[in-house]
C-alpha cells in the first residue's frame, strides 16, 4: 500500500476545472517531485491534498484512509503537513513563535515540541541564530526555511513543500534540497513541487504536470537521463 494515493482527482475554482482527474501514488519513505510550467496545476494538487480546496471527484487516501473531504486541520492531525507556496509565515511574530504555532496539533506536549524545535534548528542553524527575530524581517531564503520548519513542527509522516527554491540563489536552493533529503532520510515521506531541475538527484519519483494532467510519472533518475523530457517540459537546460 502506498502512503499517499490520489485517484481520479478533479477540482478547480468556482466552476473552472483545473485538475482533470489525476492519479498518482507515493510510497512511504520516498521523495517525489512534481514539475510543471506555471499554471499547470501543481499548487492546486498539493492544496487539494492538504484539504485547502474541495475535491470535486476522486479520492485521496493517506495510509489507506480516505482523507479527501476532511478539513485541513484534520488532515494535519492525520500526519500530512504543507509548506505552502509563498511561504506565508506570520510576519509580526518571532521565528520561535512561528515554529511553535506549527505544533498546534500537539499543543499540550511541551517537551516533545521543544525537541522538535531543536530538530528544526539542527536542519536550519540559521533559524536558531534568528529565533527571536520577527519572521517578516527574515530574508526570502530564511522565510522558506521557516515555512518548512513550521510544517515539520506537527511531526508529519508526509511533508508537502510547494516551491522550495523559488527566489533562492542556486547555492541556497541546493542547501534547502539537501535539508529536504535529510528530512527524508529521517523517515518523512516528501512531495515537493519544483521548477528547478537541480532537485532531481534528490528525487526517487518524478511527476510532470501539464494543463491539469500528469504526463510523466516515473523514476527521478530516468527523467534525469532523458534529455528530451527536460527540454520539452522543463524549458531546456
Ligand atoms: N484562486 C484561484 N481562482 C481561480 N483560478 C485559479 C486560482 N488559483 C489558481 N487558479 C488557476 O488554476 C490553474 C492552475 O494554477 P496552479 O496555481 O495550480 O498552478 P501551478 O502549477 O502551481 O503554477 P505556478 O508554477 O505558477 O505556481 C491556473 O490556470 C490558475 O490561473
Ligand atoms: Mg504553484
PDB file of C-alpha atoms and ligand atoms in Angstrom:
ATOM      1  CA  UNK A   1       0.000   0.000   0.000  1.00  0.00           C
ATOM      2  CA  UNK A   2       1.260   3.452  -0.896  1.00  0.00           C
ATOM      3  CA  UNK A   3       1.373   6.133   1.787  1.00  0.00           C
ATOM      4  CA  UNK A   4      -0.359   8.618  -0.495  1.00  0.00           C
ATOM      5  CA  UNK A   5      -2.802   7.534  -3.161  1.00  0.00           C
ATOM      6  CA  UNK A   6      -4.566  10.051  -5.369  1.00  0.00           C
ATOM      7  CA  UNK A   7      -7.223   8.613  -7.670  1.00  0.00           C
ATOM      8  CA  UNK A   8      -9.161  10.466 -10.353  1.00  0.00           C
ATOM      9  CA  UNK A   9      -8.808  13.785  -8.566  1.00  0.00           C
ATOM     10  CA  UNK A  10     -10.824  16.585 -10.072  1.00  0.00           C
ATOM     11  CA  UNK A  11     -11.013  20.067  -8.638  1.00  0.00           C
ATOM     12  CA  UNK A  12     -10.818  23.715  -9.616  1.00  0.00           C
ATOM     13  CA  UNK A  13     -12.008  27.157  -8.673  1.00  0.00           C
ATOM     14  CA  UNK A  14     -15.647  28.178  -8.801  1.00  0.00           C
ATOM     15  CA  UNK A  15     -16.885  26.406 -11.882  1.00  0.00           C
ATOM     16  CA  UNK A  16     -13.480  26.435 -13.578  1.00  0.00           C
ATOM     17  CA  UNK A  17     -11.954  22.953 -13.604  1.00  0.00           C
ATOM     18  CA  UNK A  18      -8.172  22.712 -13.199  1.00  0.00           C
ATOM     19  CA  UNK A  19      -7.314  19.109 -12.342  1.00  0.00           C
ATOM     20  CA  UNK A  20      -8.781  16.783 -14.918  1.00  0.00           C
ATOM     21  CA  UNK A  21      -8.890  13.599 -12.862  1.00  0.00           C
ATOM     22  CA  UNK A  22      -5.281  12.966 -11.895  1.00  0.00           C
ATOM     23  CA  UNK A  23      -3.987   9.760 -10.334  1.00  0.00           C
ATOM     24  CA  UNK A  24      -0.643   9.034  -8.721  1.00  0.00           C
ATOM     25  CA  UNK A  25       0.797   7.333  -5.679  1.00  0.00           C
ATOM     26  CA  UNK A  26       3.798   7.969  -3.446  1.00  0.00           C
ATOM     27  CA  UNK A  27       5.439   5.191  -1.437  1.00  0.00           C
ATOM     28  CA  UNK A  28       6.372   5.629   2.186  1.00  0.00           C
ATOM     29  CA  UNK A  29       9.937   6.837   2.665  1.00  0.00           C
ATOM     30  CA  UNK A  30      10.318   8.285  -0.828  1.00  0.00           C
ATOM     31  CA  UNK A  31      10.800  11.787  -2.180  1.00  0.00           C
ATOM     32  CA  UNK A  32       8.521  12.668  -5.088  1.00  0.00           C
ATOM     33  CA  UNK A  33       8.934  15.822  -7.144  1.00  0.00           C
ATOM     34  CA  UNK A  34       6.153  17.465  -9.141  1.00  0.00           C
ATOM     35  CA  UNK A  35       7.429  19.508 -12.069  1.00  0.00           C
ATOM     36  CA  UNK A  36       5.441  21.615 -14.486  1.00  0.00           C
ATOM     37  CA  UNK A  37       5.226  25.021 -16.046  1.00  0.00           C
ATOM     38  CA  UNK A  38       3.394  27.948 -14.464  1.00  0.00           C
ATOM     39  CA  UNK A  39      -0.318  27.280 -14.243  1.00  0.00           C
ATOM     40  CA  UNK A  40      -0.002  23.522 -14.754  1.00  0.00           C
ATOM     41  CA  UNK A  41      -1.921  22.773 -11.561  1.00  0.00           C
ATOM     42  CA  UNK A  42       0.868  21.883  -9.114  1.00  0.00           C
ATOM     43  CA  UNK A  43      -0.302  24.153  -6.301  1.00  0.00           C
ATOM     44  CA  UNK A  44      -3.896  23.119  -6.921  1.00  0.00           C
ATOM     45  CA  UNK A  45      -2.796  19.498  -6.471  1.00  0.00           C
ATOM     46  CA  UNK A  46      -0.948  19.935  -3.178  1.00  0.00           C
ATOM     47  CA  UNK A  47      -3.587  22.310  -1.805  1.00  0.00           C
ATOM     48  CA  UNK A  48      -6.305  19.774  -2.584  1.00  0.00           C
ATOM     49  CA  UNK A  49      -4.282  17.060  -0.827  1.00  0.00           C
ATOM     50  CA  UNK A  50      -3.851  19.333   2.195  1.00  0.00           C
ATOM     51  CA  UNK A  51      -7.604  19.941   2.358  1.00  0.00           C
ATOM     52  CA  UNK A  52      -7.452  23.594   1.317  1.00  0.00           C
ATOM     53  CA  UNK A  53      -9.612  23.004  -1.760  1.00  0.00           C
ATOM     54  CA  UNK A  54     -12.758  20.904  -2.066  1.00  0.00           C
ATOM     55  CA  UNK A  55     -12.372  17.665  -4.008  1.00  0.00           C
ATOM     56  CA  UNK A  56     -14.965  17.569  -6.787  1.00  0.00           C
ATOM     57  CA  UNK A  57     -14.419  13.990  -7.765  1.00  0.00           C
ATOM     58  CA  UNK A  58     -11.987  11.216  -6.982  1.00  0.00           C
ATOM     59  CA  UNK A  59     -10.283  10.234  -3.796  1.00  0.00           C
ATOM     60  CA  UNK A  60      -7.203  10.943  -1.727  1.00  0.00           C
ATOM     61  CA  UNK A  61      -6.021   8.194   0.585  1.00  0.00           C
ATOM     62  CA  UNK A  62      -3.347   8.583   3.198  1.00  0.00           C
ATOM     63  CA  UNK A  63      -2.028   5.424   4.800  1.00  0.00           C
ATOM     64  CA  UNK A  64      -5.069   3.621   3.450  1.00  0.00           C
ATOM     65  CA  UNK A  65      -7.538   6.046   4.980  1.00  0.00           C
ATOM     66  CA  UNK A  66      -9.686   8.349   2.846  1.00  0.00           C
ATOM     67  CA  UNK A  67      -8.727  11.932   3.736  1.00  0.00           C
ATOM     68  CA  UNK A  68     -10.473  13.752   0.903  1.00  0.00           C
ATOM     69  CA  UNK A  69     -13.414  15.503   2.492  1.00  0.00           C
ATOM     70  CA  UNK A  70     -11.626  16.053   5.804  1.00  0.00           C
ATOM     71  CA  UNK A  71     -10.870  19.622   6.893  1.00  0.00           C
ATOM     72  CA  UNK A  72      -7.327  20.984   6.651  1.00  0.00           C
ATOM     73  CA  UNK A  73      -6.798  20.721  10.443  1.00  0.00           C
ATOM     74  CA  UNK A  74      -7.990  17.105  10.417  1.00  0.00           C
ATOM     75  CA  UNK A  75      -5.547  16.342   7.623  1.00  0.00           C
ATOM     76  CA  UNK A  76      -2.648  17.836   9.601  1.00  0.00           C
ATOM     77  CA  UNK A  77      -3.707  15.671  12.529  1.00  0.00           C
ATOM     78  CA  UNK A  78      -3.705  12.650  10.223  1.00  0.00           C
ATOM     79  CA  UNK A  79       0.020  13.283   9.622  1.00  0.00           C
ATOM     80  CA  UNK A  80       0.190  15.384   6.488  1.00  0.00           C
ATOM     81  CA  UNK A  81       1.685  18.904   6.567  1.00  0.00           C
ATOM     82  CA  UNK A  82       2.083  21.547   3.859  1.00  0.00           C
ATOM     83  CA  UNK A  83       4.762  24.191   3.489  1.00  0.00           C
ATOM     84  CA  UNK A  84       2.671  26.457   1.239  1.00  0.00           C
ATOM     85  CA  UNK A  85       3.612  28.415  -1.850  1.00  0.00           C
ATOM     86  CA  UNK A  86       4.699  31.944  -0.991  1.00  0.00           C
ATOM     87  CA  UNK A  87       5.952  30.841   2.454  1.00  0.00           C
ATOM     88  CA  UNK A  88       3.145  32.524   4.413  1.00  0.00           C
ATOM     89  CA  UNK A  89       4.949  32.884   7.695  1.00  0.00           C
ATOM     90  CA  UNK A  90       3.409  35.212  10.278  1.00  0.00           C
ATOM     91  CA  UNK A  91       5.499  38.338   9.690  1.00  0.00           C
ATOM     92  CA  UNK A  92       4.767  40.055  13.013  1.00  0.00           C
ATOM     93  CA  UNK A  93       5.698  37.051  15.128  1.00  0.00           C
ATOM     94  CA  UNK A  94       9.132  35.780  16.027  1.00  0.00           C
ATOM     95  CA  UNK A  95      10.753  32.793  14.360  1.00  0.00           C
ATOM     96  CA  UNK A  96      10.264  30.743  17.503  1.00  0.00           C
ATOM     97  CA  UNK A  97       6.583  31.675  17.822  1.00  0.00           C
ATOM     98  CA  UNK A  98       6.021  30.793  14.166  1.00  0.00           C
ATOM     99  CA  UNK A  99       7.551  27.390  14.838  1.00  0.00           C
ATOM    100  CA  UNK A 100       5.521  26.840  17.994  1.00  0.00           C
ATOM    101  CA  UNK A 101       2.318  27.661  16.095  1.00  0.00           C
ATOM    102  CA  UNK A 102       3.163  24.841  13.688  1.00  0.00           C
ATOM    103  CA  UNK A 103       2.805  22.459  16.625  1.00  0.00           C
ATOM    104  CA  UNK A 104      -0.812  23.405  17.317  1.00  0.00           C
ATOM    105  CA  UNK A 105      -1.917  19.811  16.870  1.00  0.00           C
ATOM    106  CA  UNK A 106       0.333  18.906  19.808  1.00  0.00           C
ATOM    107  CA  UNK A 107      -0.125  21.980  21.948  1.00  0.00           C
ATOM    108  CA  UNK A 108      -0.043  20.258  25.295  1.00  0.00           C
ATOM    109  CA  UNK A 109       3.084  18.293  24.601  1.00  0.00           C
ATOM    110  CA  UNK A 110       5.700  20.896  25.560  1.00  0.00           C
ATOM    111  CA  UNK A 111       8.689  18.647  25.933  1.00  0.00           C
ATOM    112  CA  UNK A 112       8.123  16.983  22.606  1.00  0.00           C
ATOM    113  CA  UNK A 113       7.635  20.368  20.939  1.00  0.00           C
ATOM    114  CA  UNK A 114      10.920  21.639  22.382  1.00  0.00           C
ATOM    115  CA  UNK A 115      12.604  18.585  20.920  1.00  0.00           C
ATOM    116  CA  UNK A 116      11.045  19.216  17.533  1.00  0.00           C
ATOM    117  CA  UNK A 117      12.188  22.864  17.633  1.00  0.00           C
ATOM    118  CA  UNK A 118      15.709  21.603  18.314  1.00  0.00           C
ATOM    119  CA  UNK A 119      15.401  19.196  15.405  1.00  0.00           C
ATOM    120  CA  UNK A 120      14.343  22.069  13.108  1.00  0.00           C
ATOM    121  CA  UNK A 121      17.269  24.171  14.380  1.00  0.00           C
ATOM    122  CA  UNK A 122      19.527  21.222  13.602  1.00  0.00           C
ATOM    123  CA  UNK A 123      18.338  21.291   9.995  1.00  0.00           C
ATOM    124  CA  UNK A 124      18.407  25.075   9.744  1.00  0.00           C
ATOM    125  CA  UNK A 125      21.004  26.549  12.146  1.00  0.00           C
ATOM    126  CA  UNK A 126      20.212  29.953  10.709  1.00  0.00           C
ATOM    127  CA  UNK A 127      16.758  29.835  12.256  1.00  0.00           C
ATOM    128  CA  UNK A 128      18.253  29.220  15.679  1.00  0.00           C
ATOM    129  CA  UNK A 129      20.529  32.248  15.315  1.00  0.00           C
ATOM    130  CA  UNK A 130      17.438  34.287  14.467  1.00  0.00           C
ATOM    131  CA  UNK A 131      14.891  32.682  16.743  1.00  0.00           C
ATOM    132  CA  UNK A 132      13.819  35.966  18.348  1.00  0.00           C
ATOM    133  CA  UNK A 133      13.761  37.928  15.089  1.00  0.00           C
ATOM    134  CA  UNK A 134      10.390  38.840  13.566  1.00  0.00           C
ATOM    135  CA  UNK A 135       9.653  36.471  10.701  1.00  0.00           C
ATOM    136  CA  UNK A 136       8.753  39.368   8.391  1.00  0.00           C
ATOM    137  CA  UNK A 137      12.322  40.663   8.607  1.00  0.00           C
ATOM    138  CA  UNK A 138      13.911  37.375   7.514  1.00  0.00           C
ATOM    139  CA  UNK A 139      15.383  37.063   4.036  1.00  0.00           C
ATOM    140  CA  UNK A 140      13.385  35.129   1.443  1.00  0.00           C
ATOM    141  CA  UNK A 141      15.569  32.078   1.883  1.00  0.00           C
ATOM    142  CA  UNK A 142      15.267  32.206   5.654  1.00  0.00           C
ATOM    143  CA  UNK A 143      11.476  32.516   5.374  1.00  0.00           C
ATOM    144  CA  UNK A 144      11.493  29.420   3.185  1.00  0.00           C
ATOM    145  CA  UNK A 145      13.420  27.551   5.874  1.00  0.00           C
ATOM    146  CA  UNK A 146      10.923  28.778   8.461  1.00  0.00           C
ATOM    147  CA  UNK A 147       7.946  27.652   6.381  1.00  0.00           C
ATOM    148  CA  UNK A 148       9.435  24.161   6.070  1.00  0.00           C
ATOM    149  CA  UNK A 149      10.386  24.164   9.754  1.00  0.00           C
ATOM    150  CA  UNK A 150       6.905  25.197  10.774  1.00  0.00           C
ATOM    151  CA  UNK A 151       5.389  22.358   8.728  1.00  0.00           C
ATOM    152  CA  UNK A 152       7.777  19.929  10.432  1.00  0.00           C
ATOM    153  CA  UNK A 153       6.543  21.000  13.863  1.00  0.00           C
ATOM    154  CA  UNK A 154       3.439  18.812  13.514  1.00  0.00           C
ATOM    155  CA  UNK A 155       5.803  15.838  13.014  1.00  0.00           C
ATOM    156  CA  UNK A 156       4.199  14.827   9.737  1.00  0.00           C
ATOM    157  CA  UNK A 157       4.617  11.442   8.094  1.00  0.00           C
ATOM    158  CA  UNK A 158       4.209  13.213   4.762  1.00  0.00           C
ATOM    159  CA  UNK A 159       5.606  16.670   4.109  1.00  0.00           C
ATOM    160  CA  UNK A 160       4.335  18.624   1.096  1.00  0.00           C
ATOM    161  CA  UNK A 161       6.547  21.525   0.007  1.00  0.00           C
ATOM    162  CA  UNK A 162       5.271  23.925  -2.647  1.00  0.00           C
ATOM    163  CA  UNK A 163       8.136  25.690  -4.456  1.00  0.00           C
ATOM    164  CA  UNK A 164      11.017  25.114  -2.097  1.00  0.00           C
ATOM    165  CA  UNK A 165      13.567  27.005  -4.153  1.00  0.00           C
ATOM    166  CA  UNK A 166      11.578  29.855  -5.702  1.00  0.00           C
ATOM    167  CA  UNK A 167      13.558  33.073  -5.481  1.00  0.00           C
ATOM    168  CA  UNK A 168      16.555  31.434  -3.845  1.00  0.00           C
ATOM    169  CA  UNK A 169      20.115  31.617  -5.140  1.00  0.00           C
ATOM    170  CA  UNK A 170      21.305  28.357  -6.736  1.00  0.00           C
ATOM    171  CA  UNK A 171      23.519  27.757  -3.714  1.00  0.00           C
ATOM    172  CA  UNK A 172      20.758  28.301  -1.171  1.00  0.00           C
ATOM    173  CA  UNK A 173      18.363  26.181  -3.249  1.00  0.00           C
ATOM    174  CA  UNK A 174      20.909  23.368  -3.064  1.00  0.00           C
ATOM    175  CA  UNK A 175      21.139  23.792   0.714  1.00  0.00           C
ATOM    176  CA  UNK A 176      17.361  23.553   1.022  1.00  0.00           C
ATOM    177  CA  UNK A 177      17.292  20.421  -1.178  1.00  0.00           C
ATOM    178  CA  UNK A 178      19.980  18.854   0.991  1.00  0.00           C
ATOM    179  CA  UNK A 179      17.998  19.529   4.133  1.00  0.00           C
ATOM    180  CA  UNK A 180      14.886  18.088   2.493  1.00  0.00           C
ATOM    181  CA  UNK A 181      16.906  14.990   1.743  1.00  0.00           C
ATOM    182  CA  UNK A 182      17.981  14.755   5.418  1.00  0.00           C
ATOM    183  CA  UNK A 183      14.343  15.120   6.478  1.00  0.00           C
ATOM    184  CA  UNK A 184      13.502  12.280   4.120  1.00  0.00           C
ATOM    185  CA  UNK A 185      16.370  10.150   5.458  1.00  0.00           C
ATOM    186  CA  UNK A 186      14.961  10.654   8.949  1.00  0.00           C
ATOM    187  CA  UNK A 187      11.814   8.854   7.793  1.00  0.00           C
ATOM    188  CA  UNK A 188       9.469  11.543   6.485  1.00  0.00           C
ATOM    189  CA  UNK A 189       7.977  10.991   3.043  1.00  0.00           C
ATOM    190  CA  UNK A 190       8.281  14.138   0.920  1.00  0.00           C
ATOM    191  CA  UNK A 191       6.323  15.553  -2.015  1.00  0.00           C
ATOM    192  CA  UNK A 192       7.989  18.645  -3.367  1.00  0.00           C
ATOM    193  CA  UNK A 193       6.751  20.985  -6.089  1.00  0.00           C
ATOM    194  CA  UNK A 194       9.676  22.436  -8.008  1.00  0.00           C
ATOM    195  CA  UNK A 195      10.628  24.195 -11.198  1.00  0.00           C
ATOM    196  CA  UNK A 196      14.325  23.742 -10.553  1.00  0.00           C
ATOM    197  CA  UNK A 197      15.686  20.527 -12.094  1.00  0.00           C
ATOM    198  CA  UNK A 198      18.528  20.713  -9.559  1.00  0.00           C
ATOM    199  CA  UNK A 199      16.211  18.811  -7.221  1.00  0.00           C
ATOM    200  CA  UNK A 200      16.253  15.701  -9.455  1.00  0.00           C
ATOM    201  CA  UNK A 201      19.246  13.990  -7.839  1.00  0.00           C
ATOM    202  CA  UNK A 202      17.283  14.005  -4.570  1.00  0.00           C
ATOM    203  CA  UNK A 203      14.084  12.601  -6.076  1.00  0.00           C
ATOM    204  CA  UNK A 204      13.089   8.932  -6.096  1.00  0.00           C
ATOM    205  CA  UNK A 205       9.998   9.693  -8.158  1.00  0.00           C
ATOM    206  CA  UNK A 206       9.315  12.473 -10.642  1.00  0.00           C
ATOM    207  CA  UNK A 207       5.968  13.644 -11.944  1.00  0.00           C
ATOM    208  CA  UNK A 208       5.330  16.169 -14.665  1.00  0.00           C
ATOM    209  CA  UNK A 209       2.073  18.087 -14.839  1.00  0.00           C
ATOM    210  CA  UNK A 210       0.701  19.836 -17.877  1.00  0.00           C
ATOM    211  CA  UNK A 211      -2.642  21.578 -18.086  1.00  0.00           C
ATOM    212  CA  UNK A 212      -4.135  19.813 -15.098  1.00  0.00           C
ATOM    213  CA  UNK A 213      -2.951  16.340 -16.099  1.00  0.00           C
ATOM    214  CA  UNK A 214       0.026  14.161 -15.204  1.00  0.00           C
ATOM    215  CA  UNK A 215       2.047  13.464 -18.317  1.00  0.00           C
ATOM    216  CA  UNK A 216       5.028  11.714 -16.735  1.00  0.00           C
ATOM    217  CA  UNK A 217       5.270   9.547 -13.650  1.00  0.00           C
ATOM    218  CA  UNK A 218       8.475   7.633 -13.242  1.00  0.00           C
ATOM    219  CA  UNK A 219      11.796   7.323 -11.519  1.00  0.00           C
ATOM    220  CA  UNK A 220      13.708  10.516 -10.934  1.00  0.00           C
ATOM    221  CA  UNK A 221      16.880   9.071 -12.417  1.00  0.00           C
ATOM    222  CA  UNK A 222      15.082   8.037 -15.623  1.00  0.00           C
ATOM    223  CA  UNK A 223      13.834  11.563 -16.105  1.00  0.00           C
ATOM    224  CA  UNK A 224      17.287  12.881 -15.379  1.00  0.00           C
ATOM    225  CA  UNK A 225      18.691  10.726 -18.164  1.00  0.00           C
ATOM    226  CA  UNK A 226      16.065  11.589 -20.735  1.00  0.00           C
ATOM    227  CA  UNK A 227      17.194  14.935 -22.043  1.00  0.00           C
ATOM    228  CA  UNK A 228      14.174  15.260 -24.311  1.00  0.00           C
ATOM    229  CA  UNK A 229      11.726  15.408 -21.461  1.00  0.00           C
ATOM    230  CA  UNK A 230      13.825  18.022 -19.824  1.00  0.00           C
ATOM    231  CA  UNK A 231      13.861  20.130 -22.934  1.00  0.00           C
ATOM    232  CA  UNK A 232      10.181  19.781 -23.661  1.00  0.00           C
ATOM    233  CA  UNK A 233       8.688  20.170 -20.246  1.00  0.00           C
ATOM    234  CA  UNK A 234      11.206  21.955 -18.148  1.00  0.00           C
ATOM    235  CA  UNK A 235      12.323  24.623 -20.532  1.00  0.00           C
ATOM    236  CA  UNK A 236      15.645  23.080 -21.546  1.00  0.00           C
ATOM    237  CA  UNK A 237      18.957  23.232 -19.745  1.00  0.00           C
TER     238      UNK A 237
HETATM  239  N1  LIG B   1      -7.796  31.077  -6.605  1.00  0.00           N
HETATM  240  C1  LIG B   1      -7.913  30.827  -7.906  1.00  0.00           C
HETATM  241  N2  LIG B   1      -9.004  31.219  -8.602  1.00  0.00           N
HETATM  242  C2  LIG B   1      -9.140  30.951  -9.926  1.00  0.00           C
HETATM  243  N3  LIG B   1      -8.217  30.289 -10.654  1.00  0.00           N
HETATM  244  C3  LIG B   1      -7.112  29.884 -10.010  1.00  0.00           C
HETATM  245  C4  LIG B   1      -6.899  30.133  -8.625  1.00  0.00           C
HETATM  246  N4  LIG B   1      -5.697  29.612  -8.273  1.00  0.00           N
HETATM  247  C5  LIG B   1      -5.198  29.078  -9.415  1.00  0.00           C
HETATM  248  N5  LIG B   1      -6.037  29.231 -10.445  1.00  0.00           N
HETATM  249  C6  LIG B   1      -5.810  28.757 -11.824  1.00  0.00           C
HETATM  250  O1  LIG B   1      -5.609  27.374 -11.817  1.00  0.00           O
HETATM  251  C7  LIG B   1      -4.595  26.989 -12.741  1.00  0.00           C
HETATM  252  C8  LIG B   1      -3.534  26.174 -12.007  1.00  0.00           C
HETATM  253  O2  LIG B   1      -2.896  27.002 -11.057  1.00  0.00           O
HETATM  254  P1  LIG B   1      -1.825  26.466 -10.006  1.00  0.00           P
HETATM  255  O3  LIG B   1      -1.600  27.547  -9.028  1.00  0.00           O
HETATM  256  O4  LIG B   1      -2.251  25.149  -9.506  1.00  0.00           O
HETATM  257  O5  LIG B   1      -0.566  26.272 -10.970  1.00  0.00           O
HETATM  258  P2  LIG B   1       0.952  25.946 -10.604  1.00  0.00           P
HETATM  259  O6  LIG B   1       1.323  24.755 -11.423  1.00  0.00           O
HETATM  260  O7  LIG B   1       1.126  25.864  -9.146  1.00  0.00           O
HETATM  261  O8  LIG B   1       1.691  27.214 -11.219  1.00  0.00           O
HETATM  262  P3  LIG B   1       2.969  28.044 -10.670  1.00  0.00           P
HETATM  263  O9  LIG B   1       4.162  27.292 -11.125  1.00  0.00           O
HETATM  264  O10 LIG B   1       2.844  29.345 -11.365  1.00  0.00           O
HETATM  265  O11 LIG B   1       2.850  28.158  -9.175  1.00  0.00           O
HETATM  266  C9  LIG B   1      -4.092  28.286 -13.356  1.00  0.00           C
HETATM  267  O12 LIG B   1      -4.680  28.412 -14.601  1.00  0.00           O
HETATM  268  C10 LIG B   1      -4.555  29.356 -12.394  1.00  0.00           C
HETATM  269  O13 LIG B   1      -4.819  30.560 -13.055  1.00  0.00           O
HETATM  270 MG1  LIG B   2       2.148  26.979  -7.786  1.00  0.00          MG
END
